[in-house]
Amino acid sequence: MLDYECAYLPDRTVRMHYKYVNNASKTFTTAVIDRGWRRFGKYFFHPICNGCNECKSIRINVADFQPSKSQRKAINRNKETKIIVQKPMMTRAHLDLYNKYHAFKHQKDGWSHRNISQREYYENFVDGAHDFGKEILYMDGDKLIGVDLIDILDDRISSIYFYYDPDYPRLSLGTYSLLYQIQLAKILELPWIYLGYWVDGCKAFAYKPKFQPQEILDGFPHISEIPQWEQWKESEQS
């Protein structure tokens, strides 16, 4: 894609390298996610921005993770929250919640916003899931209040996107959804949670360093290269 405005850093532009993969296998997806790619629908991508290398891939070490006091509180506040794990779907409730969340973020944090179409939602979050893409639904009784899109791969869960109902701030659903991913990874004996990118100074990513220990990857190595993930301590995140 040609350059467009960066959503992470002011006065920067983004250029993305895309590949369209019609029938991606779990093995292929595991390999490219391990090298810093991301997946939306059938598109795999990573940034190739001119003169900028701020996007670093990060992952959580599941086995050594211990929740903080505030994270344990989020778990306790969600004792009545119902959770469903299933193949990604598109319903009116999905679309309404997605648009409500983004209208809220537009008002609160200045995100650009227009209502997503059925086609856009399907192409981004339903198509291309194959046998490894899942959604985790968070329910208040029969009401949908959160949707977490993930890939369950060979040795990891890859976080794709999460949106929630802003009328439920007390539940800390953003925090709780990631804690549930960690719990799910432990059940499935998967050692890693891939969180996508870290950009120093980006407010939207401020939650990510709170889930320690982590490893970081600089760059996007070729499929023939072994990615060099390194330990990343909270004191180094500046």
Short mmCIF file of C-alpha atoms in Angstrom, two decimals:
data_model
loop_
_atom_site.label_atom_id
_atom_site.label_comp_id
_atom_site.label_asym_id
_atom_site.label_seq_id
_atom_site.Cartn_x
_atom_site.Cartn_y
_atom_site.Cartn_z
CA MET A 1 0.00 0.00 0.00
CA LEU A 2 1.07 3.57 -0.61
CA ASP A 3 1.85 5.79 2.35
CA TYR A 4 -0.96 6.92 4.64
CA GLU A 5 -1.18 8.68 8.00
CA CYS A 6 0.32 6.75 10.92
CA ALA A 7 -2.16 5.90 13.67
CA TYR A 8 0.62 5.34 16.22
CA LEU A 9 2.95 8.34 15.98
CA PRO A 10 2.13 11.95 15.04
CA ASP A 11 3.54 13.44 11.83
CA ARG A 12 4.53 10.03 10.49
CA THR A 13 3.34 8.04 7.50
CA VAL A 14 2.91 4.29 7.14
CA ARG A 15 3.60 1.95 4.26
CA MET A 16 2.48 -1.67 4.56
CA HIS A 17 3.73 -4.76 2.76
CA TYR A 18 0.76 -7.06 2.08
CA LYS A 19 0.34 -10.62 0.90
CA TYR A 20 -3.07 -12.08 0.05
CA VAL A 21 -3.14 -15.77 0.97
CA ASN A 22 -6.36 -17.49 -0.06
CA ASN A 23 -5.89 -20.72 1.88
CA ALA A 24 -3.30 -20.17 4.59
CA SER A 25 -2.41 -23.21 6.68
CA LYS A 26 -1.80 -23.12 10.42
CA THR A 27 1.88 -23.95 9.77
CA PHE A 28 2.30 -21.03 7.36
CA THR A 29 0.51 -18.63 9.69
CA THR A 30 2.61 -19.74 12.67
CA ALA A 31 5.82 -19.16 10.68
CA VAL A 32 5.01 -15.65 9.48
CA ILE A 33 3.49 -14.45 12.78
CA ASP A 34 6.75 -15.57 14.43
CA ARG A 35 8.54 -13.18 12.05
CA GLY A 36 6.47 -10.12 12.87
CA TRP A 37 3.62 -10.37 10.37
CA ARG A 38 -0.02 -9.79 11.33
CA ARG A 39 -3.25 -11.21 9.85
CA PHE A 40 -6.56 -9.52 9.04
CA GLY A 41 -8.84 -11.79 7.04
CA LYS A 42 -6.85 -13.33 4.18
CA TYR A 43 -4.31 -10.50 4.23
CA PHE A 44 -0.93 -10.85 5.94
CA PHE A 45 1.10 -7.68 6.43
CA HIS A 46 3.87 -5.83 8.19
CA PRO A 47 5.10 -2.22 8.01
CA ILE A 48 7.90 -1.16 5.65
CA CYS A 49 7.97 2.52 6.58
CA ASN A 50 10.68 4.69 5.07
CA GLY A 51 13.09 5.87 7.76
CA CYS A 52 11.13 4.40 10.68
CA ASN A 53 11.60 1.16 12.61
CA GLU A 54 9.45 1.88 15.68
CA CYS A 55 7.07 -1.11 15.34
CA LYS A 56 8.52 -3.97 17.39
CA SER A 57 6.78 -7.34 17.76
CA ILE A 58 6.21 -8.53 21.33
CA ARG A 59 5.05 -11.77 22.94
CA ILE A 60 4.15 -12.88 26.47
CA ASN A 61 5.88 -15.81 28.13
CA VAL A 62 2.79 -17.73 29.29
CA ALA A 63 4.43 -20.18 31.69
CA ASP A 64 6.15 -17.47 33.75
CA PHE A 65 3.31 -14.94 33.78
CA GLN A 66 1.93 -13.99 37.21
CA PRO A 67 -1.04 -11.59 37.41
CA SER A 68 -0.62 -8.36 39.31
CA LYS A 69 -2.96 -7.25 42.09
CA SER A 70 -5.01 -5.09 39.70
CA GLN A 71 -5.19 -7.91 37.15
CA ARG A 72 -6.49 -10.30 39.82
CA LYS A 73 -9.18 -7.71 40.60
CA ALA A 74 -10.22 -7.72 36.94
CA ILE A 75 -10.58 -11.51 37.10
CA ASN A 76 -12.76 -11.26 40.21
CA ARG A 77 -14.97 -8.56 38.69
CA ASN A 78 -15.76 -10.85 35.77
CA LYS A 79 -16.97 -13.86 37.74
CA GLU A 80 -20.44 -13.42 36.25
CA THR A 81 -19.23 -12.68 32.71
CA LYS A 82 -20.12 -15.50 30.33
CA ILE A 83 -17.47 -16.59 27.82
CA ILE A 84 -18.02 -18.39 24.50
CA VAL A 85 -15.19 -19.53 22.19
CA GLN A 86 -16.29 -20.22 18.63
CA LYS A 87 -15.58 -19.74 14.94
CA PRO A 88 -15.74 -16.03 13.98
CA MET A 89 -19.20 -14.85 12.99
CA MET A 90 -20.86 -11.65 11.82
CA THR A 91 -24.18 -10.72 13.41
CA ARG A 92 -25.99 -7.42 13.90
CA ALA A 93 -24.80 -7.51 17.52
CA HIS A 94 -21.18 -7.75 16.31
CA LEU A 95 -21.54 -4.79 13.97
CA ASP A 96 -23.41 -2.63 16.46
CA LEU A 97 -20.87 -3.27 19.21
CA TYR A 98 -17.90 -2.67 16.87
CA ASN A 99 -19.34 0.68 15.76
CA LYS A 100 -20.30 1.68 19.32
CA TYR A 101 -16.75 0.98 20.53
CA HIS A 102 -15.13 2.97 17.72
CA ALA A 103 -17.52 5.91 18.15
CA PHE A 104 -16.49 5.94 21.83
CA LYS A 105 -12.76 5.83 20.97
CA HIS A 106 -13.28 8.63 18.45
CA GLN A 107 -14.82 10.78 21.17
CA LYS A 108 -12.37 9.82 23.92
CA ASP A 109 -9.05 9.38 22.11
CA GLY A 110 -9.54 11.05 18.75
CA TRP A 111 -9.56 7.87 16.68
CA SER A 112 -10.79 8.31 13.12
CA HIS A 113 -14.20 6.68 12.80
CA ARG A 114 -16.89 5.72 10.36
CA ASN A 115 -19.28 2.82 10.74
CA ILE A 116 -17.89 -0.42 9.35
CA SER A 117 -19.84 -2.12 6.56
CA GLN A 118 -20.88 -5.76 6.61
CA ARG A 119 -18.43 -6.48 3.79
CA GLU A 120 -15.50 -4.82 5.61
CA TYR A 121 -16.23 -6.65 8.83
CA TYR A 122 -16.51 -10.00 7.05
CA GLU A 123 -13.27 -9.48 5.12
CA ASN A 124 -11.32 -8.34 8.19
CA PHE A 125 -12.56 -10.66 10.93
CA VAL A 126 -14.49 -13.65 9.51
CA ASP A 127 -12.93 -14.54 6.17
CA GLY A 128 -9.57 -16.33 6.33
CA ALA A 129 -10.07 -17.79 9.80
CA HIS A 130 -9.93 -21.35 8.43
CA ASP A 131 -9.59 -23.89 11.25
CA PHE A 132 -7.37 -21.80 13.54
CA GLY A 133 -9.12 -18.42 13.76
CA LYS A 134 -11.50 -18.05 16.72
CA GLU A 135 -13.52 -15.39 18.47
CA ILE A 136 -14.05 -15.16 22.21
CA LEU A 137 -17.39 -13.62 23.10
CA TYR A 138 -17.94 -11.86 26.43
CA MET A 139 -21.57 -11.80 27.50
CA ASP A 140 -23.58 -10.06 30.21
CA GLY A 141 -26.44 -12.55 30.30
CA ASP A 142 -27.62 -12.61 26.69
CA LYS A 143 -26.00 -9.28 25.81
CA LEU A 144 -22.76 -9.19 23.79
CA ILE A 145 -20.29 -6.86 25.54
CA GLY A 146 -16.91 -7.90 24.10
CA VAL A 147 -15.39 -9.69 21.09
CA ASP A 148 -11.78 -10.92 21.02
CA LEU A 149 -10.45 -12.17 17.67
CA ILE A 150 -7.51 -14.58 17.95
CA ASP A 151 -5.58 -17.24 16.05
CA ILE A 152 -4.78 -20.47 17.90
CA LEU A 153 -1.58 -21.62 16.19
CA ASP A 154 1.02 -24.37 16.60
CA ASP A 155 2.73 -22.97 19.71
CA ARG A 156 0.95 -19.69 20.39
CA ILE A 157 -2.15 -17.58 20.46
CA SER A 158 -1.93 -14.55 18.20
CA SER A 159 -4.08 -11.59 19.28
CA ILE A 160 -5.79 -9.97 16.31
CA TYR A 161 -8.32 -7.45 17.62
CA PHE A 162 -10.52 -6.76 20.62
CA TYR A 163 -13.50 -4.44 20.98
CA TYR A 164 -15.95 -4.01 23.83
CA ASP A 165 -18.94 -2.12 25.18
CA PRO A 166 -17.74 1.15 26.78
CA ASP A 167 -20.79 1.07 29.08
CA TYR A 168 -18.99 -1.60 31.15
CA PRO A 169 -15.81 0.19 32.35
CA ARG A 170 -15.91 -1.53 35.74
CA LEU A 171 -15.22 -4.93 34.16
CA SER A 172 -11.87 -3.83 32.63
CA LEU A 173 -12.66 -6.06 29.66
CA GLY A 174 -9.49 -5.12 27.77
CA THR A 175 -7.36 -6.43 30.62
CA TYR A 176 -9.62 -9.38 31.33
CA SER A 177 -9.67 -10.54 27.70
CA LEU A 178 -5.89 -10.82 27.63
CA LEU A 179 -5.86 -12.61 30.99
CA TYR A 180 -8.34 -15.10 29.54
CA GLN A 181 -6.08 -15.60 26.51
CA ILE A 182 -3.24 -16.46 28.89
CA GLN A 183 -5.49 -18.89 30.76
CA LEU A 184 -6.56 -20.49 27.47
CA ALA A 185 -2.94 -20.79 26.34
CA LYS A 186 -2.07 -22.59 29.60
CA ILE A 187 -4.96 -25.02 29.10
CA LEU A 188 -3.82 -25.71 25.52
CA GLU A 189 -0.14 -25.87 26.62
CA LEU A 190 0.89 -23.06 24.27
CA PRO A 191 3.96 -21.13 25.47
CA TRP A 192 3.34 -17.74 23.83
CA ILE A 193 0.79 -14.97 23.40
CA TYR A 194 1.67 -12.74 20.43
CA LEU A 195 0.48 -9.17 21.09
CA GLY A 196 1.30 -7.56 17.76
CA TYR A 197 3.37 -4.39 17.85
CA TRP A 198 4.84 -2.17 20.52
CA VAL A 199 5.49 1.47 19.59
CA ASP A 200 7.19 3.51 22.29
CA GLY A 201 5.12 6.59 23.09
CA CYS A 202 1.88 5.24 21.61
CA LYS A 203 -0.94 5.60 24.15
CA ALA A 204 -2.99 2.78 22.60
CA PHE A 205 -0.25 0.27 23.46
CA ALA A 206 0.35 1.41 27.04
CA TYR A 207 -1.38 -1.71 28.43
CA LYS A 208 0.96 -4.18 26.76
CA PRO A 209 4.03 -3.89 29.05
CA LYS A 210 1.82 -4.74 32.04
CA PHE A 211 1.83 -8.44 31.04
CA GLN A 212 5.30 -9.68 31.94
CA PRO A 213 7.61 -11.43 31.17
CA GLN A 214 7.88 -10.61 27.48
CA GLU A 215 10.16 -11.01 24.50
CA ILE A 216 10.68 -8.55 21.65
CA LEU A 217 11.60 -8.94 17.97
CA ASP A 218 13.32 -6.23 15.97
CA GLY A 219 12.48 -6.24 12.27
CA PHE A 220 10.80 -8.79 10.04
CA PRO A 221 13.21 -11.62 9.17
CA HIS A 222 12.80 -13.62 5.99
CA ILE A 223 11.12 -17.03 6.22
CA SER A 224 14.55 -18.63 5.66
CA GLU A 225 15.95 -16.87 8.75
CA ILE A 226 15.44 -17.83 12.37
CA PRO A 227 13.82 -14.91 14.22
CA GLN A 228 15.92 -13.58 17.11
CA TRP A 229 13.49 -12.93 19.93
CA GLU A 230 15.08 -11.34 23.02
CA GLN A 231 13.92 -10.92 26.61
CA TRP A 232 12.31 -7.54 27.20
CA LYS A 233 12.09 -6.26 30.75
CA GLU A 234 9.79 -3.48 31.89
CA SER A 235 12.75 -1.31 32.90
CA GLU A 236 13.90 -1.38 29.26
CA GLN A 237 10.59 -0.03 27.93
CA SER A 238 11.40 3.63 27.51
#
